[in-house]
Amino acid sequence: MDTRKIAVCAVAATLLVLGGCAASPEDELKRQEMEADIDDILSQHVDPDEYGEPTDCLRESEVRHYRALGTRHLLFEGRRGQLWVNVLRGRCLGLDRYSVFIMRPTMAGRYCDMDHFSVVDRVDSPAARSSCSLGMFKPVTEAQVKEIEERLEAR
């Protein structure tokens, strides 16, 4: 096979792989609607005296657990029951409730806006699937988290 045929085959194979990975227009619309629903829930007023102000960073010692809420939001659960949703700087491909995160904080002992983390699927393989960036941490109520989780489950 000459180099031209090899190049044509390589391009065709690449297009087939990329085409198979693309989301359908219906799936993309559902994802956008879900993200809009979550953003709407997060826009509800939360008393800053009771829950705190949005912040750029959280100390690792404040955080007990974190998990995904869709492909653009992470829930951080604090040691004293405080909850924050981090609105990522962009959509994080492969992020779901089965993901494991490998955080790479830029400041020791803190998770901050613009820090990067890797997403690993513990079910399929231990290899990292994508690298994503944290955004701001917004304090939320248990009711907001419950509403987000109910909408995620309903889809």
Coordinates of C-alpha atoms in Angstrom, one line a residue:
M1 CA 0.0 0.0 0.0
D2 CA 1.4 3.4 -0.9
T3 CA 1.7 6.3 1.5
R4 CA -1.3 8.1 -0.1
K5 CA -3.6 5.1 0.5
I6 CA -2.3 4.8 4.1
A7 CA -3.0 8.5 4.7
V8 CA -6.5 8.2 3.3
C9 CA -7.2 5.2 5.5
A10 CA -5.9 7.0 8.5
V11 CA -8.1 10.0 7.9
A12 CA -11.1 7.8 7.3
A13 CA -10.5 5.8 10.5
T14 CA -10.0 9.0 12.5
L15 CA -13.3 10.4 11.2
L16 CA -15.1 7.2 12.1
V17 CA -13.8 7.2 15.6
L18 CA -14.6 10.9 16.2
G19 CA -18.0 10.5 14.6
G20 CA -18.8 7.6 17.0
C21 CA -17.8 9.6 20.0
A22 CA -19.9 12.7 19.2
A23 CA -23.1 13.2 21.2
S24 CA -26.4 13.3 19.3
P25 CA -28.1 16.7 19.0
E26 CA -30.8 15.4 21.4
D27 CA -28.2 14.3 24.0
E28 CA -26.4 17.7 23.7
L29 CA -29.7 19.5 24.2
K30 CA -30.5 17.5 27.3
R31 CA -27.1 18.2 28.7
Q32 CA -27.5 21.9 28.1
E33 CA -30.9 21.9 29.7
M34 CA -29.6 20.0 32.7
E35 CA -26.7 22.5 33.2
A36 CA -29.2 25.4 32.9
D37 CA -31.4 23.7 35.5
I38 CA -28.5 23.4 37.9
D39 CA -27.4 27.0 37.2
D40 CA -31.0 28.1 38.0
I41 CA -31.0 26.2 41.3
L42 CA -27.6 27.7 42.2
S43 CA -28.9 31.2 41.5
Q44 CA -31.3 30.9 44.4
H45 CA -30.4 33.3 47.2
V46 CA -28.5 31.8 50.1
D47 CA -28.1 33.8 53.3
P48 CA -24.4 34.7 53.5
D49 CA -24.6 35.1 57.3
E50 CA -25.7 31.5 57.6
Y51 CA -23.9 29.8 54.7
G52 CA -21.0 32.0 53.9
E53 CA -19.9 33.9 50.8
P54 CA -18.7 32.4 47.5
T55 CA -15.0 31.9 47.7
D56 CA -11.9 31.2 45.4
C57 CA -10.4 28.5 47.7
L58 CA -11.3 25.9 50.3
R59 CA -8.8 24.4 52.7
E60 CA -8.3 20.7 52.3
S61 CA -8.9 20.3 56.0
E62 CA -12.4 21.8 55.6
V63 CA -13.4 19.2 53.0
R64 CA -14.6 15.8 54.0
H65 CA -15.7 14.6 50.5
Y66 CA -16.4 15.7 47.0
R67 CA -18.3 14.2 44.1
A68 CA -19.7 15.1 40.6
L69 CA -23.0 16.7 39.9
G70 CA -23.2 16.4 36.2
T71 CA -20.4 17.4 33.8
R72 CA -19.8 21.0 35.0
H73 CA -20.4 20.9 38.8
L74 CA -18.7 19.3 41.8
L75 CA -20.2 19.1 45.3
F76 CA -17.8 19.6 48.2
E77 CA -19.0 18.5 51.6
G78 CA -17.4 20.1 54.6
R79 CA -16.6 18.6 57.9
R80 CA -19.2 20.7 59.7
G81 CA -22.0 19.9 57.3
Q82 CA -21.3 22.9 55.1
L83 CA -21.8 22.4 51.3
W84 CA -20.3 24.1 48.3
V85 CA -20.8 23.6 44.6
N86 CA -17.9 24.3 42.4
V87 CA -18.9 25.5 39.0
L88 CA -16.1 24.3 36.8
R89 CA -14.5 26.6 34.3
G90 CA -15.8 24.4 31.5
R91 CA -17.5 21.2 30.8
C92 CA -15.5 18.2 32.1
L93 CA -15.7 15.3 29.6
G94 CA -16.2 12.0 31.3
L95 CA -17.2 13.4 34.6
D96 CA -19.9 11.4 36.3
R97 CA -20.9 9.9 39.6
Y98 CA -18.5 7.0 39.1
S99 CA -15.5 9.2 38.5
V100 CA -12.5 9.4 40.8
F101 CA -10.6 12.7 41.0
I102 CA -6.9 13.3 41.2
M103 CA -6.6 16.9 42.5
R104 CA -3.5 19.0 41.7
P105 CA -3.7 22.0 44.0
T106 CA -1.4 24.9 43.2
M107 CA -1.3 26.1 46.8
A108 CA -0.5 23.4 49.4
G109 CA -3.4 22.4 51.5
R110 CA -6.0 24.3 49.4
Y111 CA -8.4 23.7 46.5
C112 CA -8.6 26.9 44.5
D113 CA -10.2 28.5 41.4
M114 CA -8.2 27.5 38.4
D115 CA -6.6 24.4 40.0
H116 CA -6.6 21.4 37.8
F117 CA -7.8 17.8 38.4
S118 CA -7.9 14.6 36.5
V119 CA -10.9 12.4 36.0
V120 CA -10.4 8.7 36.3
D121 CA -13.2 6.1 35.7
R122 CA -12.8 3.5 38.4
V123 CA -15.1 1.1 36.5
D124 CA -13.4 1.0 33.1
S125 CA -9.8 1.7 33.7
P126 CA -7.4 3.5 36.0
A127 CA -6.2 5.8 33.2
A128 CA -7.1 9.5 33.4
R129 CA -9.8 10.4 30.9
S130 CA -9.6 14.2 31.1
S131 CA -8.1 17.2 32.8
C132 CA -10.5 19.9 34.1
S133 CA -10.3 23.2 36.0
L134 CA -12.0 24.3 39.2
G135 CA -14.0 27.5 39.3
M136 CA -15.5 29.4 42.2
F137 CA -16.9 27.6 45.3
K138 CA -20.6 28.6 46.0
P139 CA -22.2 27.8 49.3
V140 CA -25.4 25.9 48.9
T141 CA -28.2 24.5 51.1
E142 CA -29.1 20.8 51.5
A143 CA -32.4 21.6 49.7
Q144 CA -30.5 22.9 46.7
V145 CA -28.3 19.8 46.6
K146 CA -31.3 17.6 46.9
E147 CA -33.1 19.4 44.0
I148 CA -30.0 19.1 41.8
E149 CA -29.7 15.4 42.5
E150 CA -33.4 14.8 41.8
R151 CA -33.1 16.5 38.4
L152 CA -30.0 14.5 37.6
E153 CA -31.7 11.2 38.5
A154 CA -34.8 12.2 36.5
R155 CA -32.9 12.6 33.2

